[in-house]
Amino acid sequence: MLDNTAQNSNNGVKNSSAETADTTLPDTTFAEEFGESMDDDLADVSLSDLGKDASDFLTSLRDQAVEFWQSQAKPQLGQASEQAKNAVSQANAQLAAQTQKLNDLTRLLKKPDHVPFAITHVSIVDDLESSPDQLDMRRNKVRVYPDQTIVVGADGKIEEIGDSASIEPALPQGYRRLDATGKFAIPGLINLHVHTFSNGKPLHKMTSKDQTLKMRRFFDTKPGREAAFALSLKNLETMLRSGVTTLRTLGDLGDDAIRVGKLVEEGHITGPRVLASGPIIAAVGGHGAPLISVECADEADAAVAVDRNIAMGASAIKVASTGGVTDSTQRGEAGAVQLTEGQMAIICEIAHEHGLLVAAHAQSLDGVKNALRAGVDTIEHGSELDDEAIALFKNNPKALHGFSSFDATVLAGVAMRDLPQSVTQIDDIPLANGTDITNGMLAGLKQAKEAGIVVSMGTDSAMPLVTQYGTWRELQVLMKYADYTAAEALYTATHVNAGVLGLGSEIGTLREGYSADIVITDENPLGNLSTLGDVELVVAQGLPVFHPQVKKNEEIERNLDMLG
């Protein structure tokens, strides 16, 4: 266990994102007013000028009506009114309780003051030699640097790093010491493909058309928006506690992840650095619609959609070049071209003007090439490649940084393909489509690696069996299914991902002047990647999170262990 002599003070922070619940009751005087009107209407019935029999009959009828109203209908209406009041009160109480939970969760995450400290006598596992623009994982120089000290300043950056024997004795007064003898330090992990709307449980019930429509209607309400925000807050905290210090969301319910990212950026909470896309931009009826995608009929719609996401505060953009697996209802739908090259070109042009990267869900060769020709910066999932695609990846004049990356999401694919349907709860058609897509993705990934294409990584968290705490498992399956070494996997999840984001001079490695994004483990991850599944310490932008345990789904863990 780390010897923690650092002391942090916390500032109470009011959750400015959780709006006050609307506790105004509806006008329940309706029953009383209606009852008075009914009394008046019955009393005003005129019986004059009628024959005696008719008069007696109507008198009896009126008396019966008055009796029924007074003895049964009016009390029942009053009871219904009272029940309505109670229902509204209960609903508002539930909303208030959820808001309180959200406030409590935010307070749990509130950001402490930066306290300068040093992690001493730690073995660093990193590439401290390659330049930030070296994004070929095959050329990494990751190795172990024993008995090092990492000095973190009050600005949240690494002030000094080197041999403990020379640095520790010269530590200034006021710097706390964290003795990490026998421990290992790596740069904070970077996950380039995250969703925050679920936790890795099977999505069968969420992917039916009726269910997604119901969910969309709910998330468009005020309670729904706050529920989405609470989900993002909770799941992004889980990401942080599992060693992810920077992430990119690619398909959100709304502005939920954007709001969480803003809280982190403004210093209200400790959390991972968040680049959030907001909703996916898709074709009419396209992948992810209507739950996490907005639909575009033409290029004008596409321009409006990207402008709206940017105005919402998005720091990344996601498009759906092709259909997807989880919401497919026909064989071959996953990978079928959806957005046009022209629509994606407009989106890329506008996004790049704002300095934002564009990611494309693309699961066929045609979909990949359309996206690359349009200027997309990262291809999500991918497919088998041809010479034209390989050339565009390596030299893409329309991309923001002049190249595009192949962002594989292997775990989601192999879990769906290789685990029993009783575990994944995937229907036959998505399973067949998913098998085809996964095979094509793995073939393309190996082609990309051999060709020297920049290959990044993300987990596609929230997909079936892809948890928010399991980024390390993506590295593990890269080794098993794509012939990565442990060093290549670590280099990809740190150096390469940082470079793809254009942040290679700020994050992704443990060097002086870089953000202090650090993960401490019990074992050397080069020898045992699973040590990343239970980390000892996470430091995010200079803020330490000690013993950052996460609640794991043991059933999911047992099922994933079946993959080997």
C-alpha positions as MATLAB code, in Angstrom:
seq = 'MLDNTAQNSNNGVKNSSAETADTTLPDTTFAEEFGESMDDDLADVSLSDLGKDASDFLTSLRDQAVEFWQSQAKPQLGQASEQAKNAVSQANAQLAAQTQKLNDLTRLLKKPDHVPFAITHVSIVDDLESSPDQLDMRRNKVRVYPDQTIVVGADGKIEEIGDSASIEPALPQGYRRLDATGKFAIPGLINLHVHTFSNGKPLHKMTSKDQTLKMRRFFDTKPGREAAFALSLKNLETMLRSGVTTLRTLGDLGDDAIRVGKLVEEGHITGPRVLASGPIIAAVGGHGAPLISVECADEADAAVAVDRNIAMGASAIKVASTGGVTDSTQRGEAGAVQLTEGQMAIICEIAHEHGLLVAAHAQSLDGVKNALRAGVDTIEHGSELDDEAIALFKNNPKALHGFSSFDATVLAGVAMRDLPQSVTQIDDIPLANGTDITNGMLAGLKQAKEAGIVVSMGTDSAMPLVTQYGTWRELQVLMKYADYTAAEALYTATHVNAGVLGLGSEIGTLREGYSADIVITDENPLGNLSTLGDVELVVAQGLPVFHPQVKKNEEIERNLDMLG';
ca = [
       0.000    0.000    0.000;
       1.254    3.472   -0.773;
       2.477    5.452    2.214;
       0.227    8.488    1.827;
       1.548   11.509    3.670;
      -0.194   13.975    1.370;
      -3.113   15.891    2.820;
      -5.704   17.521    0.607;
      -8.281   20.110    1.596;
     -11.620   20.151   -0.171;
     -13.684   23.141   -1.109;
     -17.428   22.663   -0.923;
     -18.839   23.021   -4.398;
     -22.440   23.674   -5.284;
     -23.612   21.556   -8.203;
     -24.468   24.247  -10.693;
     -25.527   21.684  -13.283;
     -28.417   20.145  -11.391;
     -31.399   22.425  -11.949;
     -33.968   22.956   -9.202;
     -36.853   20.540   -9.517;
     -40.192   22.052  -10.551;
     -42.404   21.364   -7.546;
     -45.476   23.303   -8.756;
     -48.605   21.168   -8.425;
     -51.231   21.212  -11.175;
     -54.490   23.083  -10.495;
     -56.439   20.517   -8.491;
     -59.398   22.856   -7.792;
     -60.906   21.428  -10.963;
     -62.984   18.873   -9.051;
     -64.545   21.448   -6.750;
     -65.326   23.858   -9.580;
     -66.765   21.057  -11.707;
     -68.902   19.866   -8.798;
     -70.353   23.312   -8.193;
     -71.140   23.641  -11.881;
     -72.851   20.228  -11.834;
     -75.011   21.260   -8.876;
     -76.049   24.440  -10.656;
     -76.788   22.665  -13.930;
     -79.044   20.100  -12.239;
     -80.855   22.704  -10.171;
     -81.594   24.803  -13.256;
     -83.513   22.074  -15.070;
     -86.967   23.614  -15.800;
     -90.030   21.402  -15.446;
     -92.639   23.978  -16.439;
     -94.968   23.511  -19.366;
     -94.614   19.740  -19.216;
     -97.367   17.223  -18.717;
     -97.824   15.811  -15.230;
     -96.470   12.358  -16.134;
     -93.478   13.823  -17.896;
     -92.978   16.272  -15.068;
     -93.097   13.530  -12.439;
     -90.734   11.369  -14.482;
     -88.225   14.167  -14.969;
     -88.529   15.182  -11.343;
     -87.689   11.628  -10.336;
     -84.875   11.516  -12.882;
     -83.482   14.798  -11.626;
     -83.688   13.624   -8.020;
     -81.886   10.405   -8.925;
     -79.219   12.348  -10.796;
     -78.717   14.708   -7.877;
     -78.558   11.773   -5.473;
     -76.044    9.949   -7.686;
     -73.932   13.079   -8.011;
     -73.968   13.888   -4.303;
     -73.521   10.343   -3.004;
     -71.182    8.760   -5.557;
     -69.817   10.817   -8.437;
     -68.782   13.901   -6.501;
     -66.957   11.959   -3.739;
     -65.235    9.783   -6.336;
     -64.116   12.845   -8.280;
     -62.811   14.364   -5.090;
     -60.993   11.137   -4.315;
     -59.485   11.126   -7.817;
     -58.398   14.710   -7.303;
     -56.713   13.765   -4.039;
     -55.040   10.799   -5.712;
     -53.774   13.095   -8.458;
     -52.352   15.439   -5.838;
     -50.632   12.531   -4.117;
     -49.241   11.185   -7.403;
     -47.808   14.570   -8.328;
     -46.367   14.965   -4.836;
     -44.762   11.530   -5.048;
     -43.326   12.274   -8.495;
     -41.839   15.542   -7.274;
     -40.489   13.811   -4.176;
     -38.809   11.194   -6.368;
     -37.340   13.888   -8.600;
     -36.102   15.770   -5.545;
     -34.540   12.565   -4.221;
     -32.787   11.935   -7.540;
     -31.566   15.530   -7.591;
     -30.247   15.104   -4.052;
     -28.431   11.926   -5.078;
     -26.906   13.842   -7.972;
     -25.807   16.613   -5.611;
     -24.349   14.054   -3.220;
     -22.453   12.343   -6.033;
     -21.062   15.670   -7.191;
     -19.940   16.475   -3.653;
     -18.182   13.119   -3.483;
     -16.273   14.155   -6.577;
     -15.557   17.729   -5.538;
     -12.120   18.864   -6.444;
      -9.487   19.314   -3.739;
      -6.860   21.987   -3.758;
      -3.677   21.109   -5.596;
      -1.008   20.131   -3.108;
       2.500   19.677   -4.525;
       3.776   16.175   -3.900;
       6.292   13.609   -5.063;
       5.870    9.925   -5.828;
       9.173    8.440   -4.718;
      11.028    5.191   -5.419;
       8.623    4.077   -8.144;
       9.477    2.076  -11.265;
       8.255    3.962  -14.337;
       6.940    1.951  -17.294;
       6.939    4.307  -20.266;
       8.736    5.425  -23.409;
      10.723    8.456  -22.273;
      12.752    8.695  -25.483;
      10.451    8.801  -28.522;
       9.157   12.151  -29.756;
       5.453   12.971  -29.272;
       4.810   12.649  -33.015;
       6.100    9.058  -33.129;
       2.754    7.287  -33.463;
       3.830    3.898  -34.828;
       3.358    1.547  -31.898;
       5.783   -0.947  -33.461;
       8.659    1.504  -32.911;
       7.944    2.115  -29.241;
      10.733    2.138  -26.682;
       8.668    1.312  -23.626;
      10.791   -0.071  -20.803;
      11.110   -0.027  -17.026;
      12.989    2.838  -15.346;
      13.634    1.683  -11.746;
      13.684    3.798   -8.578;
      12.369    7.040  -10.021;
      10.736   10.052   -8.384;
       7.949   12.052  -10.037;
       7.495   15.572   -8.680;
       4.039   17.092   -9.191;
       3.639   20.840   -8.819;
       0.746   22.936   -7.587;
      -0.221   23.601  -11.207;
      -0.990   19.922  -11.747;
       1.999   19.336  -14.021;
       5.108   17.223  -13.671;
       7.868   19.497  -12.393;
      10.693   17.007  -12.353;
      11.270   13.329  -12.972;
      14.362   11.193  -12.559;
      16.458    9.057  -10.217;
      15.201    9.137   -6.648;
      18.728    9.368   -5.284;
      19.223   12.780   -6.873;
      15.706   14.230   -6.696;
      14.267   13.165   -3.346;
      16.860   14.839   -1.091;
      16.300   18.143   -2.880;
      12.504   18.222   -2.590;
      11.359   21.675   -1.455;
       9.711   22.096    1.912;
       5.947   21.624    1.744;
       6.019   18.871   -0.856;
       4.363   15.696    0.374;
       6.002   12.351   -0.232;
       4.225    9.229   -1.451;
       6.548    6.267   -0.999;
       5.872    3.900   -3.922;
       8.655    1.422   -3.314;
       7.865   -1.774   -5.208;
       5.140   -0.092   -7.269;
       4.978    0.802  -10.969;
       3.885    4.025  -12.660;
       2.464    4.426  -16.166;
       0.929    7.439  -17.904;
      -2.818    7.796  -17.416;
      -4.752    5.708  -19.927;
      -6.551    7.415  -22.819;
      -9.766    5.875  -24.154;
     -10.909    7.202  -27.538;
     -14.295    5.474  -27.794;
     -16.622    5.800  -24.826;
     -20.387    5.802  -24.321;
     -21.820    6.683  -20.923;
     -25.452    5.581  -21.257;
     -24.925    2.073  -19.847;
     -22.526   -0.054  -17.842;
     -21.843   -3.085  -20.022;
     -24.938   -5.125  -19.300;
     -26.706   -6.697  -22.301;
     -28.614   -4.161  -24.417;
     -31.303   -6.463  -25.816;
     -34.211   -4.526  -24.330;
     -32.660   -1.181  -25.223;
     -32.299   -1.823  -28.936;
     -35.886   -2.556  -29.960;
     -37.493    0.273  -31.907;
     -40.331    0.760  -29.438;
     -37.981    0.814  -26.481;
     -35.568    3.309  -28.020;
     -38.467    5.624  -28.864;
     -39.732    5.448  -25.288;
     -36.258    6.094  -23.939;
     -35.736    9.013  -26.309;
     -38.969   10.631  -25.155;
     -37.886   10.212  -21.543;
     -34.407   11.654  -22.081;
     -35.973   14.680  -23.768;
     -37.725   15.578  -20.504;
     -36.131   17.523  -17.683;
     -35.954   14.480  -15.357;
     -34.550   12.490  -18.278;
     -31.813   15.027  -18.955;
     -30.818   14.985  -15.301;
     -30.851   11.183  -15.293;
     -28.526   11.178  -18.327;
     -26.239   13.647  -16.577;
     -26.169   11.477  -13.451;
     -25.336    8.417  -15.583;
     -22.466   10.230  -17.265;
     -21.160   11.560  -13.974;
     -21.183    8.118  -12.391;
     -19.697    6.284  -15.373;
     -16.966    8.838  -15.992;
     -16.000    8.653  -12.327;
     -15.703    4.887  -12.795;
     -13.459    5.478  -15.807;
     -11.209    7.696  -13.700;
     -10.999    5.176  -10.873;
      -9.921    2.496  -13.337;
      -6.975    4.552  -14.582;
      -8.463    6.500  -17.510;
      -7.440   10.146  -17.228;
      -8.496   11.285  -20.720;
     -11.399   10.042  -22.817;
     -13.511   10.844  -25.838;
     -17.231   10.086  -25.886;
     -18.645    9.123  -29.275;
     -22.423    9.084  -29.090;
     -24.190   10.677  -26.150;
     -27.825   10.927  -25.097;
     -27.575   14.714  -25.224;
     -25.280   17.230  -23.582;
     -24.746   15.032  -20.511;
     -21.066   14.178  -21.078;
     -20.403   17.726  -22.267;
     -21.690   19.029  -18.931;
     -19.519   16.618  -16.951;
     -16.477   17.592  -18.998;
     -17.153   21.245  -18.299;
     -17.324   20.600  -14.557;
     -13.916   18.917  -14.732;
     -12.437   21.646  -16.917;
     -13.679   24.420  -14.640;
     -12.316   22.686  -11.545;
     -15.580   21.843   -9.812;
     -14.868   18.109   -9.683;
     -11.959   15.738  -10.073;
     -12.440   13.644  -13.155;
     -10.924   12.530  -16.427;
     -10.289   15.034  -19.187;
     -13.400   14.712  -21.389;
     -13.769   15.336  -25.111;
     -17.482   14.818  -25.724;
     -19.286   14.476  -29.031;
     -22.911   14.925  -28.066;
     -25.325   12.951  -30.280;
     -24.083   11.117  -33.374;
     -24.951   12.684  -36.724;
     -26.663   10.005  -38.823;
     -28.812    9.514  -41.899;
     -32.590    9.340  -41.617;
     -33.275    6.066  -39.824;
     -29.521    5.620  -39.466;
     -27.328    3.976  -36.859;
     -28.117    5.047  -33.320;
     -31.313    6.914  -34.187;
     -33.329    8.039  -32.395;
     -31.674    7.290  -29.043;
     -28.142    8.662  -29.470;
     -28.242   10.063  -33.018;
     -29.815   13.010  -34.812;
     -31.042   12.335  -38.340;
     -30.062   14.245  -41.491;
     -31.797   14.045  -44.861;
     -29.294   16.100  -46.846;
     -26.174   18.258  -46.651;
     -28.097   21.235  -45.265;
     -29.373   19.079  -42.413;
     -25.830   17.856  -41.783;
     -24.547   21.423  -41.481;
     -27.322   22.301  -39.046;
     -26.606   19.200  -36.963;
     -22.890   19.834  -36.572;
     -23.494   23.512  -35.798;
     -25.982   22.487  -33.118;
     -23.539   20.061  -31.489;
     -20.788   22.665  -31.505;
     -23.133   25.252  -29.992;
     -23.997   22.672  -27.319;
     -20.314   22.592  -26.363;
     -19.113   19.460  -28.153;
     -15.337   19.005  -28.268;
     -15.522   16.121  -30.768;
     -17.907   15.128  -33.565;
     -19.195   11.651  -34.452;
     -20.877   10.617  -37.716;
     -22.408    7.307  -38.768;
     -21.022    6.484  -42.193;
     -22.627    3.025  -42.115;
     -25.209    0.995  -40.281;
     -24.281   -0.711  -37.038;
     -24.618   -4.086  -35.372;
     -26.633   -3.648  -32.188;
     -29.625   -1.964  -33.847;
     -29.557   -3.963  -37.087;
     -32.759   -5.782  -38.073;
     -31.690   -7.199  -41.447;
     -28.730   -9.267  -42.580;
     -26.112   -6.946  -44.055;
     -27.528   -3.782  -42.508;
     -24.412   -3.353  -40.381;
     -21.852   -1.820  -42.727;
     -24.406   -0.618  -45.281;
     -23.575    2.915  -46.452;
     -25.819    5.534  -44.825;
     -24.467    9.095  -44.694;
     -23.179   10.325  -48.048;
     -19.641   11.471  -48.670;
     -21.041   14.960  -49.304;
     -22.823   15.088  -45.964;
     -19.707   13.975  -44.117;
     -17.542   16.446  -46.049;
     -19.734   19.347  -44.882;
     -19.554   18.087  -41.309;
     -15.758   17.725  -41.455;
     -15.305   21.168  -42.964;
     -17.323   22.868  -40.229;
     -15.820   20.805  -37.409;
     -12.261   21.399  -38.600;
     -12.910   25.141  -38.738;
     -13.515   24.867  -34.996;
     -10.463   22.660  -34.442;
     -12.537   19.560  -33.715;
     -11.757   16.013  -34.806;
     -14.435   13.987  -36.582;
     -14.872   10.274  -35.875;
     -16.850    7.997  -38.189;
     -18.653    4.800  -37.331;
     -17.662    2.804  -40.429;
     -17.964   -0.972  -40.717;
     -17.458   -1.664  -44.428;
     -14.791   -0.798  -46.971;
     -17.129    1.542  -48.876;
     -18.146    3.259  -45.654;
     -14.513    3.611  -44.584;
     -13.404    5.109  -47.902;
     -16.361    7.499  -48.101;
     -15.485    8.787  -44.641;
     -11.771    9.105  -45.403;
     -12.424   10.978  -48.652;
     -14.713   13.334  -46.734;
     -11.907   14.189  -44.308;
     -12.814   12.111  -41.261;
      -9.998   11.942  -38.706;
     -10.630    8.612  -36.986;
     -12.352    5.515  -38.323;
     -14.217    3.681  -35.572;
     -14.327   -0.121  -35.757;
     -13.192   -0.323  -39.398;
     -13.114   -3.106  -41.964;
     -10.772   -4.954  -44.263;
      -8.764   -2.430  -46.302;
      -7.599   -1.986  -49.883;
      -4.687    0.041  -51.260;
      -6.777    3.205  -51.672;
      -7.943    3.090  -48.072;
      -4.427    2.456  -46.756;
      -3.085    5.415  -48.734;
      -5.845    7.720  -47.450;
      -5.224    6.714  -43.841;
      -1.537    7.570  -44.138;
      -1.960   10.798  -46.080;
      -5.336   12.463  -45.816;
      -5.182   16.104  -46.933;
      -8.707   16.813  -45.686;
      -8.098   15.459  -42.176;
      -7.352   17.965  -39.434;
      -3.803   16.692  -38.822;
      -3.099   15.347  -42.321;
      -3.680   11.685  -41.452;
      -6.505    9.489  -40.228;
      -6.310    6.760  -37.601;
      -7.815    3.292  -37.406;
      -9.548    3.200  -34.013;
     -10.185   -0.459  -33.315;
     -12.722   -1.595  -30.706;
     -11.856   -5.264  -30.423;
     -13.388   -6.333  -27.114;
     -16.948   -5.378  -28.073;
     -16.641   -7.387  -31.265;
     -15.037  -10.558  -29.963;
     -17.287  -10.677  -26.891;
     -20.336  -10.573  -29.142;
     -18.879  -13.071  -31.600;
     -17.273  -15.598  -29.269;
     -19.408  -15.731  -26.123;
     -22.689  -17.686  -25.962;
     -25.907  -15.889  -26.894;
     -27.215  -16.763  -23.461;
     -24.527  -14.415  -22.147;
     -24.643  -11.613  -24.722;
     -28.447  -11.741  -25.216;
     -27.893  -10.707  -28.835;
     -30.543  -11.756  -31.353;
     -29.641  -13.918  -34.349;
     -29.459  -11.125  -36.943;
     -27.211   -8.781  -34.913;
     -25.058  -11.788  -34.016;
     -24.594  -12.759  -37.667;
     -23.874   -9.150  -38.622;
     -21.559   -8.726  -35.649;
     -19.567  -11.808  -36.580;
     -19.005  -10.495  -40.113;
     -18.093   -7.022  -38.861;
     -15.702   -8.333  -36.205;
     -13.889  -10.559  -38.685;
     -13.502   -7.645  -41.100;
     -12.353   -5.301  -38.338;
      -9.664   -7.707  -37.129;
      -8.418   -8.245  -40.678;
      -8.285   -4.490  -41.241;
      -6.556   -3.906  -37.915;
      -3.750   -6.286  -38.811;
      -3.438   -4.677  -42.257;
      -3.277   -1.230  -40.682;
      -0.603   -2.248  -38.213;
       1.553   -3.871  -40.898;
       1.154   -0.875  -43.235;
       2.242    1.642  -40.600;
      -1.163    3.318  -40.343;
      -1.711    5.129  -37.051;
      -3.752    2.679  -34.980;
      -5.461    4.079  -31.894;
      -7.735    2.325  -29.426;
     -11.027    2.717  -27.626;
     -13.308    0.308  -25.839;
     -16.819    1.186  -27.075;
     -17.839    1.100  -23.426;
     -21.534    0.538  -22.650;
     -21.774   -2.066  -25.385;
     -22.644   -5.598  -24.187;
     -19.962   -6.822  -21.740;
     -17.818   -3.687  -22.214;
     -17.737   -2.052  -18.802;
     -16.711    1.458  -17.857;
     -13.880    0.090  -15.713;
     -12.485   -2.416  -18.228;
     -10.173   -0.369  -20.464;
      -7.347   -2.748  -19.561;
      -9.287   -5.621  -21.130;
      -9.139   -3.899  -24.519;
      -5.349   -3.973  -24.230;
      -5.526   -7.642  -23.327;
      -7.605   -8.592  -26.379;
      -5.310   -6.549  -28.634;
      -2.563   -8.900  -27.540;
      -4.631  -12.049  -28.070;
      -6.519  -11.204  -31.270;
      -4.226   -8.690  -33.016;
      -0.749   -9.913  -32.011;
       0.200   -6.831  -29.976;
       2.907   -6.994  -27.368;
       2.125   -5.545  -23.948;
       4.447   -2.629  -24.730;
       2.622   -1.938  -28.010;
      -0.739   -2.016  -26.257;
       0.405    0.386  -23.531;
       2.045    2.696  -26.051;
      -1.179    2.791  -28.060;
      -3.332    3.618  -25.025;
      -1.032    6.480  -24.037;
       1.363    7.967  -26.624;
      -0.598    7.096  -29.766;
      -3.989    8.137  -28.458;
      -2.559   11.418  -27.197;
      -1.066   12.124  -30.620;
      -4.315   11.311  -32.408;
      -6.099   13.871  -30.229;
      -3.426   16.440  -31.045;
      -2.375   16.482  -27.383;
       0.942   14.673  -27.692;
       2.849   17.585  -26.152;
       0.599   17.643  -23.068;
      -0.449   14.103  -22.137;
       0.377   10.471  -22.862;
       3.794   10.237  -21.229;
       5.509   11.006  -17.921;
       7.806   13.916  -18.719;
       8.584   17.318  -17.292;
       5.993   19.917  -18.237;
       3.330   17.339  -19.057;
       0.048   17.021  -17.204;
       0.464   14.842  -14.137;
      -1.776   12.013  -15.336;
      -0.375    8.961  -13.572;
      -1.490    5.441  -12.687;
       0.262    3.410   -9.974;
       0.003   -0.391  -10.044;
       1.172   -3.222   -7.825;
       2.819   -5.173  -10.648;
       4.695   -4.440  -13.846;
       1.976   -4.241  -16.536;
       4.454   -5.415  -19.161;
       4.385   -8.766  -17.409;
       0.771   -8.742  -16.265;
      -1.705   -6.350  -17.873;
      -4.437   -7.446  -15.480;
      -2.743   -5.396  -12.760;
      -4.443   -2.439  -14.460;
      -7.755   -3.929  -13.377;
      -7.107   -2.969   -9.758;
      -4.921    0.116   -9.589;
      -3.360    1.536   -6.443;
      -3.469    5.258   -7.241;
      -4.730    7.501  -10.023;
      -3.527   11.063  -10.500;
      -5.604   13.211  -12.853;
      -4.149   16.588  -13.795;
      -2.185   16.579  -10.558;
      -5.031   15.490   -8.292;
      -4.546   12.119   -6.563;
      -7.337    9.593   -6.053;
      -6.130    7.104   -3.454;
      -7.153    3.428   -3.504;
      -9.625    4.062   -6.331;
     -11.703    0.927   -6.116;
     -14.641    0.375   -8.448;
     -17.678   -1.834   -8.071;
     -17.363   -4.621  -10.615;
     -20.041   -6.779  -12.179;
     -18.795  -10.221  -11.198;
     -20.989  -12.006  -13.744;
     -19.578   -9.910  -16.583;
     -16.062  -10.481  -15.280;
     -16.545  -14.259  -15.232;
     -17.906  -14.199  -18.767;
     -15.038  -12.069  -20.062;
     -12.544  -14.402  -18.424;
     -13.886  -17.060  -20.805;
     -12.246  -15.132  -23.656;
      -8.865  -16.014  -22.155;
];
